Short mmCIF file of N, CA and C in Angstrom, two decimals:
data_model
loop_
_atom_site.label_atom_id
_atom_site.label_comp_id
_atom_site.label_asym_id
_atom_site.label_seq_id
_atom_site.Cartn_x
_atom_site.Cartn_y
_atom_site.Cartn_z
N MET K 131 15.21 47.65 130.02
CA MET K 131 15.63 48.92 130.59
C MET K 131 14.71 49.20 131.80
N SER K 132 15.28 49.47 132.89
CA SER K 132 14.53 49.69 134.09
C SER K 132 13.88 51.08 134.12
N ALA K 133 12.80 51.24 134.98
CA ALA K 133 12.08 52.44 135.04
C ALA K 133 13.11 53.65 135.44
N ALA K 134 13.94 53.38 136.40
CA ALA K 134 14.92 54.43 136.88
C ALA K 134 15.75 54.87 135.77
N LEU K 135 16.18 53.91 134.83
CA LEU K 135 17.10 54.16 133.78
C LEU K 135 16.42 55.08 132.77
N PHE K 136 15.17 54.77 132.43
CA PHE K 136 14.41 55.72 131.55
C PHE K 136 14.34 57.14 132.06
N ILE K 137 13.97 57.23 133.29
CA ILE K 137 13.93 58.58 133.99
C ILE K 137 15.30 59.24 133.89
N ALA K 138 16.32 58.63 134.34
CA ALA K 138 17.69 59.14 134.32
C ALA K 138 18.16 59.58 132.87
N VAL K 139 17.87 58.76 131.86
CA VAL K 139 18.21 59.16 130.54
C VAL K 139 17.45 60.39 130.15
N SER K 140 16.13 60.42 130.41
CA SER K 140 15.38 61.55 130.11
C SER K 140 15.80 62.80 130.75
N LEU K 141 16.18 62.75 132.01
CA LEU K 141 16.66 63.93 132.73
C LEU K 141 18.00 64.34 132.14
N ALA K 142 18.87 63.45 131.78
CA ALA K 142 20.16 63.73 131.23
C ALA K 142 20.06 64.39 129.89
N ALA K 143 19.14 63.91 129.00
CA ALA K 143 18.88 64.49 127.68
C ALA K 143 18.34 65.85 127.80
N SER K 144 17.40 66.08 128.76
CA SER K 144 16.80 67.49 128.87
C SER K 144 17.81 68.34 129.48
N GLY K 145 18.60 67.92 130.36
CA GLY K 145 19.65 68.81 130.98
C GLY K 145 20.70 69.13 129.94
N ALA K 146 21.11 68.18 129.06
CA ALA K 146 22.14 68.59 128.03
C ALA K 146 21.51 69.51 127.04
N CYS K 147 20.24 69.39 126.67
CA CYS K 147 19.63 70.34 125.78
C CYS K 147 19.61 71.71 126.34
N VAL K 148 19.20 71.78 127.65
CA VAL K 148 19.03 73.12 128.24
C VAL K 148 20.42 73.75 128.36
N ALA K 149 21.47 72.96 128.66
CA ALA K 149 22.88 73.53 128.78
C ALA K 149 23.30 74.03 127.35
N MET K 150 22.99 73.28 126.26
CA MET K 150 23.32 73.75 125.02
C MET K 150 22.50 74.94 124.63
N ALA K 151 21.28 75.11 125.00
CA ALA K 151 20.40 76.25 124.64
C ALA K 151 20.91 77.57 125.30
N TRP K 152 21.40 77.45 126.53
CA TRP K 152 21.73 78.64 127.33
C TRP K 152 23.20 79.12 126.87
N LYS K 153 23.86 78.38 126.01
CA LYS K 153 25.21 79.01 125.51
C LYS K 153 24.96 80.18 124.71
N HIS K 154 23.84 80.30 123.95
CA HIS K 154 23.71 81.53 123.06
C HIS K 154 23.55 82.77 123.88
N PRO K 155 22.67 82.87 124.94
CA PRO K 155 22.63 84.06 125.67
C PRO K 155 23.95 84.39 126.42
N ALA K 156 24.68 83.43 126.79
CA ALA K 156 25.95 83.64 127.42
C ALA K 156 26.99 84.19 126.43
N GLN K 157 26.93 83.65 125.16
CA GLN K 157 27.83 84.12 124.10
C GLN K 157 27.53 85.62 123.79
N VAL K 158 26.22 85.92 123.76
CA VAL K 158 25.83 87.31 123.45
C VAL K 158 26.33 88.27 124.58
N ALA K 159 26.20 87.74 125.74
CA ALA K 159 26.71 88.58 126.93
C ALA K 159 28.25 88.86 126.83
N ARG K 160 28.95 87.86 126.33
CA ARG K 160 30.46 88.02 126.19
C ARG K 160 30.91 88.69 124.94
N ALA K 161 29.96 89.10 124.04
CA ALA K 161 30.36 89.71 122.76
C ALA K 161 31.05 91.04 122.95
N THR K 162 30.75 91.74 123.98
CA THR K 162 31.40 93.03 124.28
C THR K 162 31.92 93.04 125.63
N GLY K 163 32.56 94.05 126.04
CA GLY K 163 33.26 94.04 127.37
C GLY K 163 32.45 94.54 128.56
N GLY K 164 31.44 95.35 128.30
CA GLY K 164 30.79 95.92 129.47
C GLY K 164 29.46 96.61 129.07
N ASP K 165 29.05 97.56 129.92
CA ASP K 165 27.88 98.34 129.64
C ASP K 165 28.16 99.41 128.59
N LEU K 166 27.73 99.13 127.45
CA LEU K 166 28.02 100.08 126.31
C LEU K 166 27.16 101.25 126.38
N THR K 167 25.93 101.12 126.83
CA THR K 167 25.05 102.32 126.94
C THR K 167 25.62 103.32 127.87
N ALA K 168 26.04 102.87 129.06
CA ALA K 168 26.61 103.86 130.04
C ALA K 168 27.90 104.42 129.47
N LEU K 169 28.68 103.60 128.73
CA LEU K 169 29.92 104.11 128.18
C LEU K 169 29.62 105.14 127.07
N ALA K 170 28.61 104.90 126.35
CA ALA K 170 28.20 105.90 125.27
C ALA K 170 27.76 107.16 125.94
N ARG K 171 26.96 107.07 127.00
CA ARG K 171 26.45 108.26 127.70
C ARG K 171 27.64 109.04 128.27
N SER K 172 28.63 108.43 128.81
CA SER K 172 29.76 109.22 129.44
C SER K 172 30.64 109.75 128.31
N LEU K 173 30.80 109.14 127.19
CA LEU K 173 31.58 109.63 126.13
C LEU K 173 30.91 110.90 125.48
N ARG K 174 29.54 110.93 125.46
CA ARG K 174 28.88 112.01 124.84
C ARG K 174 29.26 113.31 125.50
N ALA K 175 29.66 113.34 126.74
CA ALA K 175 29.99 114.58 127.40
C ALA K 175 31.36 115.14 127.04
N LEU K 176 32.15 114.27 126.19
CA LEU K 176 33.52 114.67 125.88
C LEU K 176 33.51 115.36 124.52
N PRO K 177 34.55 116.11 124.19
CA PRO K 177 34.61 116.64 122.85
C PRO K 177 34.81 115.45 121.80
N GLY K 178 34.31 115.62 120.61
CA GLY K 178 34.29 114.60 119.60
C GLY K 178 35.72 113.94 119.30
N GLU K 179 36.70 114.86 119.30
CA GLU K 179 38.12 114.32 119.03
C GLU K 179 38.67 113.59 120.09
N ALA K 180 38.15 113.61 121.25
CA ALA K 180 38.69 112.88 122.48
C ALA K 180 37.95 111.53 122.73
N ARG K 181 36.91 111.28 122.08
CA ARG K 181 36.05 110.19 122.36
C ARG K 181 36.68 108.81 122.08
N LEU K 182 37.32 108.66 120.96
CA LEU K 182 37.89 107.39 120.62
C LEU K 182 39.08 106.97 121.55
N ALA K 183 39.87 107.97 121.95
CA ALA K 183 40.99 107.71 122.89
C ALA K 183 40.43 107.28 124.25
N GLU K 184 39.39 108.02 124.69
CA GLU K 184 38.78 107.77 125.94
C GLU K 184 38.05 106.37 125.89
N LEU K 185 37.44 106.02 124.80
CA LEU K 185 36.90 104.74 124.66
C LEU K 185 37.89 103.67 124.82
N ALA K 186 39.10 103.81 124.21
CA ALA K 186 40.15 102.87 124.27
C ALA K 186 40.67 102.75 125.73
N ARG K 187 40.75 103.87 126.44
CA ARG K 187 41.17 103.83 127.82
C ARG K 187 40.18 103.20 128.73
N ARG K 188 38.94 103.41 128.52
CA ARG K 188 37.92 102.88 129.56
C ARG K 188 37.49 101.43 129.23
N SER K 189 37.79 100.94 128.09
CA SER K 189 37.32 99.55 127.63
C SER K 189 38.26 98.49 128.22
N PRO K 190 37.67 97.31 128.61
CA PRO K 190 38.52 96.24 129.07
C PRO K 190 39.55 95.82 127.90
N PRO K 191 40.69 95.25 128.33
CA PRO K 191 41.58 94.80 127.27
C PRO K 191 40.96 93.71 126.51
N GLU K 192 41.24 93.51 125.25
CA GLU K 192 40.81 92.48 124.40
C GLU K 192 39.31 92.57 124.16
N SER K 193 38.68 93.69 124.50
CA SER K 193 37.18 93.76 124.29
C SER K 193 36.91 94.30 122.85
N TRP K 194 35.68 94.04 122.37
CA TRP K 194 35.33 94.57 121.05
C TRP K 194 35.39 96.11 120.95
N GLU K 195 34.93 96.71 121.97
CA GLU K 195 34.88 98.18 121.92
C GLU K 195 36.33 98.77 121.98
N ARG K 196 37.27 98.17 122.62
CA ARG K 196 38.67 98.67 122.67
C ARG K 196 39.20 98.40 121.23
N ARG K 197 38.98 97.27 120.68
CA ARG K 197 39.41 97.14 119.27
C ARG K 197 38.86 98.19 118.36
N LEU K 198 37.58 98.46 118.47
CA LEU K 198 36.92 99.47 117.63
C LEU K 198 37.71 100.74 117.80
N ALA K 199 37.96 101.18 118.96
CA ALA K 199 38.60 102.47 119.24
C ALA K 199 40.11 102.51 118.64
N LEU K 200 40.79 101.42 118.86
CA LEU K 200 42.24 101.38 118.45
C LEU K 200 42.33 101.26 116.92
N GLU K 201 41.44 100.44 116.26
CA GLU K 201 41.48 100.27 114.81
C GLU K 201 41.01 101.50 114.16
N VAL K 202 39.95 102.22 114.68
CA VAL K 202 39.48 103.42 113.98
C VAL K 202 40.59 104.52 114.20
N MET K 203 41.17 104.59 115.31
CA MET K 203 42.18 105.55 115.55
C MET K 203 43.46 105.38 114.67
N SER K 204 43.78 104.10 114.39
CA SER K 204 44.98 103.87 113.57
C SER K 204 44.77 103.90 112.08
N ALA K 205 43.46 104.05 111.61
CA ALA K 205 43.25 104.22 110.26
C ALA K 205 43.70 105.52 109.74
N ALA K 206 44.04 105.53 108.40
CA ALA K 206 44.76 106.74 107.83
C ALA K 206 43.83 107.94 107.57
N ASP K 207 42.59 107.71 107.07
CA ASP K 207 41.77 108.88 106.80
C ASP K 207 40.24 108.56 107.21
N PRO K 208 39.36 109.55 107.16
CA PRO K 208 38.05 109.29 107.68
C PRO K 208 37.31 108.13 106.96
N ARG K 209 37.52 108.02 105.73
CA ARG K 209 36.83 106.80 105.05
C ARG K 209 37.44 105.45 105.49
N ALA K 210 38.70 105.38 105.71
CA ALA K 210 39.31 104.22 106.23
C ALA K 210 38.86 103.96 107.57
N LYS K 211 38.74 104.97 108.41
CA LYS K 211 38.19 104.81 109.73
C LYS K 211 36.82 104.21 109.76
N ILE K 212 35.90 104.72 108.90
CA ILE K 212 34.58 104.14 108.85
C ILE K 212 34.54 102.69 108.28
N ALA K 213 35.48 102.43 107.36
CA ALA K 213 35.58 101.04 106.81
C ALA K 213 36.08 100.16 107.96
N ALA K 214 36.94 100.55 108.76
CA ALA K 214 37.36 99.77 109.86
C ALA K 214 36.32 99.46 110.86
N ALA K 215 35.52 100.56 111.14
CA ALA K 215 34.37 100.37 112.06
C ALA K 215 33.33 99.38 111.45
N ASN K 216 33.06 99.56 110.16
CA ASN K 216 32.10 98.61 109.52
C ASN K 216 32.57 97.25 109.59
N ASP K 217 33.91 96.97 109.39
CA ASP K 217 34.44 95.53 109.47
C ASP K 217 34.17 95.11 110.85
N LEU K 218 34.35 95.87 111.86
CA LEU K 218 34.22 95.43 113.27
C LEU K 218 32.75 95.18 113.60
N LEU K 219 31.83 96.00 113.05
CA LEU K 219 30.38 95.80 113.21
C LEU K 219 29.98 94.54 112.57
N VAL K 220 30.45 94.19 111.39
CA VAL K 220 30.11 92.86 110.78
C VAL K 220 30.57 91.73 111.56
N GLU K 221 31.82 91.82 112.16
CA GLU K 221 32.33 90.81 113.00
C GLU K 221 31.39 90.60 114.25
N LEU K 222 31.10 91.70 114.91
CA LEU K 222 30.19 91.66 116.05
C LEU K 222 28.78 90.98 115.72
N GLU K 223 28.22 91.38 114.54
CA GLU K 223 26.98 90.92 114.21
C GLU K 223 27.04 89.38 113.97
N GLN K 224 28.14 88.94 113.45
CA GLN K 224 28.31 87.46 113.32
C GLN K 224 28.51 86.75 114.66
N ARG K 225 29.10 87.38 115.53
CA ARG K 225 29.19 86.78 116.86
C ARG K 225 27.73 86.75 117.59
N LEU K 226 27.00 87.78 117.37
CA LEU K 226 25.68 87.79 117.98
C LEU K 226 24.77 86.81 117.30
N ASP K 227 24.96 86.56 116.07
CA ASP K 227 24.10 85.58 115.31
C ASP K 227 24.60 84.13 115.50
N ALA K 228 25.85 83.89 115.81
CA ALA K 228 26.30 82.48 115.89
C ALA K 228 25.69 81.88 117.11
N GLY K 229 25.06 80.67 116.81
CA GLY K 229 24.45 79.94 117.89
C GLY K 229 22.99 80.41 118.21
N ALA K 230 22.43 81.28 117.42
CA ALA K 230 21.09 81.69 117.64
C ALA K 230 20.07 80.60 117.42
N GLY K 231 20.42 79.59 116.65
CA GLY K 231 19.50 78.53 116.43
C GLY K 231 19.63 77.41 117.40
N TRP K 232 20.60 77.45 118.31
CA TRP K 232 20.84 76.36 119.25
C TRP K 232 19.65 76.28 120.18
N PRO K 233 19.05 77.31 120.73
CA PRO K 233 17.89 76.96 121.64
C PRO K 233 16.76 76.31 120.97
N ARG K 234 16.47 76.71 119.72
CA ARG K 234 15.32 76.04 118.97
C ARG K 234 15.65 74.64 118.76
N ALA K 235 16.88 74.30 118.40
CA ALA K 235 17.27 72.93 118.13
C ALA K 235 17.21 72.16 119.40
N ALA K 236 17.65 72.74 120.48
CA ALA K 236 17.64 72.10 121.82
C ALA K 236 16.24 71.76 122.31
N ALA K 237 15.28 72.71 122.06
CA ALA K 237 13.95 72.44 122.44
C ALA K 237 13.33 71.23 121.61
N ARG K 238 13.64 71.22 120.39
CA ARG K 238 13.16 70.10 119.63
C ARG K 238 13.80 68.87 120.01
N LEU K 239 15.07 68.77 120.28
CA LEU K 239 15.78 67.58 120.66
C LEU K 239 15.18 67.12 122.05
N SER K 240 14.94 67.99 122.96
CA SER K 240 14.39 67.61 124.20
C SER K 240 13.07 66.94 124.08
N ALA K 241 12.24 67.59 123.22
CA ALA K 241 10.91 67.03 123.05
C ALA K 241 10.88 65.65 122.31
N LEU K 242 11.70 65.59 121.35
CA LEU K 242 11.91 64.29 120.60
C LEU K 242 12.43 63.28 121.45
N ALA K 243 13.45 63.60 122.24
CA ALA K 243 14.06 62.53 123.12
C ALA K 243 13.00 62.04 124.13
N ALA K 244 12.20 62.94 124.66
CA ALA K 244 11.18 62.54 125.66
C ALA K 244 10.13 61.67 124.94
N LEU K 245 9.73 61.96 123.74
CA LEU K 245 8.78 61.15 123.00
C LEU K 245 9.33 59.73 122.74
N LEU K 246 10.60 59.67 122.38
CA LEU K 246 11.21 58.46 122.03
C LEU K 246 11.30 57.56 123.41
N LEU K 247 11.80 58.19 124.52
CA LEU K 247 11.95 57.50 125.66
C LEU K 247 10.54 57.13 126.22
N ALA K 248 9.58 58.00 126.08
CA ALA K 248 8.25 57.54 126.51
C ALA K 248 7.73 56.37 125.74
N THR K 249 7.92 56.39 124.42
CA THR K 249 7.53 55.20 123.65
C THR K 249 8.28 53.92 124.09
N LEU K 250 9.59 54.04 124.25
CA LEU K 250 10.31 52.86 124.79
C LEU K 250 9.85 52.35 126.20
N SER K 251 9.49 53.40 127.01
CA SER K 251 8.97 53.07 128.36
C SER K 251 7.65 52.35 128.18
N PHE K 252 6.77 52.74 127.33
CA PHE K 252 5.49 52.21 127.07
C PHE K 252 5.70 50.72 126.61
N LEU K 253 6.65 50.61 125.56
CA LEU K 253 6.87 49.18 125.04
C LEU K 253 7.50 48.28 126.07
N ALA K 254 8.30 48.84 127.01
CA ALA K 254 8.94 48.07 128.07
C ALA K 254 7.93 47.93 129.27
N GLN K 255 6.76 48.37 129.18
CA GLN K 255 5.70 48.33 130.19
C GLN K 255 6.26 48.77 131.52
N ALA K 256 6.89 50.03 131.50
CA ALA K 256 7.57 50.54 132.70
C ALA K 256 6.43 51.22 133.62
N GLY K 257 5.27 51.43 133.11
CA GLY K 257 4.18 52.00 133.82
C GLY K 257 3.89 53.42 133.54
N PRO K 258 2.67 53.95 133.80
CA PRO K 258 2.26 55.25 133.48
C PRO K 258 3.02 56.37 134.21
N SER K 259 3.37 56.07 135.45
CA SER K 259 4.16 57.09 136.25
C SER K 259 5.52 57.36 135.58
N VAL K 260 6.20 56.33 135.08
CA VAL K 260 7.50 56.49 134.49
C VAL K 260 7.36 57.32 133.10
N ILE K 261 6.29 56.90 132.32
CA ILE K 261 6.00 57.61 131.13
C ILE K 261 5.83 59.07 131.34
N ALA K 262 4.97 59.35 132.37
CA ALA K 262 4.65 60.79 132.75
C ALA K 262 5.93 61.55 133.16
N LEU K 263 6.77 60.87 133.95
CA LEU K 263 8.01 61.60 134.39
C LEU K 263 8.94 61.81 133.26
N VAL K 264 8.99 60.81 132.29
CA VAL K 264 9.82 61.11 131.14
C VAL K 264 9.31 62.26 130.25
N LEU K 265 8.00 62.26 130.09
CA LEU K 265 7.39 63.39 129.30
C LEU K 265 7.57 64.76 129.99
N VAL K 266 7.32 64.78 131.32
CA VAL K 266 7.54 66.00 132.10
C VAL K 266 8.99 66.46 131.93
N ALA K 267 9.95 65.61 132.10
CA ALA K 267 11.38 65.99 132.02
C ALA K 267 11.55 66.53 130.66
N GLY K 268 11.05 65.94 129.53
CA GLY K 268 11.24 66.43 128.16
C GLY K 268 10.64 67.78 127.99
N ALA K 269 9.37 67.94 128.50
CA ALA K 269 8.74 69.23 128.36
C ALA K 269 9.38 70.31 129.09
N ALA K 270 9.94 70.01 130.27
CA ALA K 270 10.72 71.02 131.06
C ALA K 270 11.90 71.48 130.30
N GLY K 271 12.64 70.46 129.65
CA GLY K 271 13.83 70.81 128.84
C GLY K 271 13.48 71.71 127.66
N ALA K 272 12.30 71.36 127.02
CA ALA K 272 11.90 72.12 125.84
C ALA K 272 11.51 73.60 126.22
N ILE K 273 10.78 73.65 127.35
CA ILE K 273 10.41 75.06 127.83
C ILE K 273 11.59 75.77 128.23
N ALA K 274 12.57 75.27 128.94
CA ALA K 274 13.80 75.97 129.34
C ALA K 274 14.63 76.39 128.08
N SER K 275 14.68 75.47 127.15
CA SER K 275 15.44 75.80 125.88
C SER K 275 14.70 76.98 125.13
N ALA K 276 13.41 76.93 125.04
CA ALA K 276 12.73 78.09 124.42
C ALA K 276 12.88 79.36 125.17
N ALA K 277 12.93 79.27 126.57
CA ALA K 277 13.19 80.51 127.29
C ALA K 277 14.62 81.03 127.05
N ALA K 278 15.56 80.13 126.74
CA ALA K 278 16.92 80.46 126.43
C ALA K 278 16.97 81.23 125.09
N GLY K 279 16.12 80.74 124.14
CA GLY K 279 16.07 81.40 122.84
C GLY K 279 15.53 82.75 122.99
N ARG K 280 14.44 82.98 123.78
CA ARG K 280 13.96 84.28 123.95
C ARG K 280 14.89 85.24 124.68
N ALA K 281 15.60 84.71 125.71
CA ALA K 281 16.57 85.52 126.41
C ALA K 281 17.76 85.94 125.46
N GLY K 282 18.12 84.97 124.54
CA GLY K 282 19.26 85.27 123.71
C GLY K 282 18.81 86.34 122.63
N ARG K 283 17.56 86.20 122.03
CA ARG K 283 17.14 87.25 121.16
C ARG K 283 16.99 88.67 121.80
N THR K 284 16.51 88.64 123.03
CA THR K 284 16.38 89.94 123.80
C THR K 284 17.71 90.59 124.03
N ALA K 285 18.61 89.72 124.47
CA ALA K 285 20.01 90.18 124.80
C ALA K 285 20.70 90.73 123.60
N ALA K 286 20.54 89.97 122.49
CA ALA K 286 21.16 90.42 121.14
C ALA K 286 20.56 91.75 120.72
N SER K 287 19.30 91.92 120.88
CA SER K 287 18.60 93.12 120.39
C SER K 287 19.10 94.31 121.25
N ARG K 288 19.13 94.11 122.54
CA ARG K 288 19.67 95.13 123.46
C ARG K 288 21.26 95.50 123.18
N LYS K 289 21.91 94.46 122.82
CA LYS K 289 23.38 94.61 122.58
C LYS K 289 23.51 95.36 121.26
N ARG K 290 22.67 95.15 120.24
CA ARG K 290 22.74 95.89 119.05
C ARG K 290 22.39 97.46 119.26
N GLU K 291 21.35 97.64 120.07
CA GLU K 291 20.99 99.11 120.36
C GLU K 291 22.09 99.74 121.09
N ALA K 292 22.75 99.08 122.00
CA ALA K 292 23.79 99.71 122.69
C ALA K 292 25.07 99.93 121.85
N VAL K 293 25.29 98.98 120.89
CA VAL K 293 26.42 99.21 119.93
C VAL K 293 26.08 100.43 118.97
N ASP K 294 24.88 100.51 118.59
CA ASP K 294 24.54 101.61 117.68
C ASP K 294 24.73 102.90 118.49
N ALA K 295 24.35 103.00 119.77
CA ALA K 295 24.51 104.19 120.54
C ALA K 295 26.04 104.52 120.63
N LEU K 296 26.82 103.51 121.06
CA LEU K 296 28.27 103.71 121.21
C LEU K 296 28.98 104.16 119.92
N VAL K 297 28.65 103.46 118.81
CA VAL K 297 29.34 103.79 117.57
C VAL K 297 28.88 105.21 117.16
N GLY K 298 27.57 105.55 117.34
CA GLY K 298 27.09 106.88 116.97
C GLY K 298 27.82 108.02 117.78
N VAL K 299 28.04 107.73 119.04
CA VAL K 299 28.70 108.72 119.83
C VAL K 299 30.25 108.82 119.47
N ALA K 300 30.88 107.60 119.39
CA ALA K 300 32.23 107.62 119.15
C ALA K 300 32.64 108.05 117.76
N LEU K 301 31.87 107.72 116.74
CA LEU K 301 32.18 108.06 115.43
C LEU K 301 31.42 109.23 114.85
N GLY K 302 30.53 109.78 115.68
CA GLY K 302 29.70 110.90 115.24
C GLY K 302 30.39 111.99 114.54
N PRO K 303 31.53 112.59 115.24
CA PRO K 303 32.32 113.64 114.52
C PRO K 303 32.90 113.16 113.26
N LEU K 304 33.36 111.97 113.21
CA LEU K 304 34.02 111.40 111.97
C LEU K 304 32.94 111.32 110.85
N ASP K 305 31.84 110.76 111.16
CA ASP K 305 30.69 110.67 110.16
C ASP K 305 30.33 112.02 109.57
N SER K 306 30.32 113.05 110.37
CA SER K 306 30.01 114.40 109.79
C SER K 306 31.08 114.94 108.91
N VAL K 307 32.30 114.54 109.16
CA VAL K 307 33.45 114.95 108.28
C VAL K 307 33.29 114.21 106.88
N VAL K 308 32.93 112.99 106.93
CA VAL K 308 32.80 112.20 105.64
C VAL K 308 31.61 112.80 104.91
N ARG K 309 30.49 113.04 105.58
CA ARG K 309 29.27 113.64 104.87
C ARG K 309 29.64 114.98 104.34
N ALA K 310 30.38 115.80 105.06
CA ALA K 310 30.77 117.08 104.48
C ALA K 310 31.68 117.01 103.23
N ALA K 311 32.45 115.88 103.15
CA ALA K 311 33.21 115.70 101.93
C ALA K 311 32.40 115.12 100.80
N GLY K 312 31.09 114.84 100.93
CA GLY K 312 30.19 114.45 99.91
C GLY K 312 30.01 112.91 99.87
N ALA K 313 30.62 112.22 100.79
CA ALA K 313 30.40 110.69 100.77
C ALA K 313 29.05 110.24 101.52
N PRO K 314 28.58 109.14 101.17
CA PRO K 314 27.42 108.75 101.99
C PRO K 314 27.71 108.46 103.40
N SER K 315 26.69 108.68 104.26
CA SER K 315 26.82 108.48 105.61
C SER K 315 27.16 107.03 105.97
N ALA K 316 27.77 106.81 107.05
CA ALA K 316 28.11 105.54 107.56
C ALA K 316 27.62 105.25 108.90
N SER K 317 26.36 105.51 109.09
CA SER K 317 25.72 105.33 110.39
C SER K 317 25.75 103.85 110.88
N PRO K 318 25.68 103.56 112.11
CA PRO K 318 25.82 102.24 112.57
C PRO K 318 24.76 101.30 111.98
N ARG K 319 23.52 101.79 111.80
CA ARG K 319 22.46 100.82 111.29
C ARG K 319 22.78 100.49 109.79
N ARG K 320 23.21 101.50 109.05
CA ARG K 320 23.53 101.30 107.68
C ARG K 320 24.75 100.34 107.57
N SER K 321 25.71 100.52 108.38
CA SER K 321 26.92 99.67 108.46
C SER K 321 26.50 98.12 108.67
N ARG K 322 25.54 97.95 109.62
CA ARG K 322 25.19 96.58 109.98
C ARG K 322 24.38 95.99 108.80
N ARG K 323 23.52 96.73 108.07
CA ARG K 323 22.78 96.26 106.96
C ARG K 323 23.67 95.92 105.78
N ALA K 324 24.88 96.62 105.75
CA ALA K 324 25.77 96.31 104.58
C ALA K 324 26.58 95.04 104.70
N ARG K 325 26.27 94.25 105.73
CA ARG K 325 27.09 93.03 105.89
C ARG K 325 26.97 92.07 104.69
N PRO K 326 27.96 91.27 104.41
CA PRO K 326 27.94 90.38 103.31
C PRO K 326 26.86 89.30 103.47
#
């Protein structure tokens, strides 16, 4: 195996790992349709009974928040409305968690591939500069993959906070009706913790 081939394989492996790692932050960004914090802020100014309809109107088609508004509005009674919201919260939580381990796995793969290629380069007597370049490429891939993991965790945390705010505003009047009837509260945080 030539020196150029060792370097090319190392770069390709690192690049593939980085591409795999950055899929998770991109997936988190696509989990909802837009800026939920701004949407929640604008809905707060409306009367409680108009918030769900306005949420449906302002949300992009096929977005999670539009489905939330439509499914809650179509439910028969307040408890069914909260159950529908809880189901959608569980679905969103699964979307945010799916692929969360990819960046960690990609970092490990990049590092291991670099070590393997560096060992093979050493055995093939490709020279210290080739071994160094292979290791640098692997380290860069591992660092970029770890950065993707941090970015994904941060984005998911912010998305959860924004969803909590939106659900609190949109379902706030509904939650008070259920509490007045003597049922336990269905706050967004409690809904998320009740996932299977």
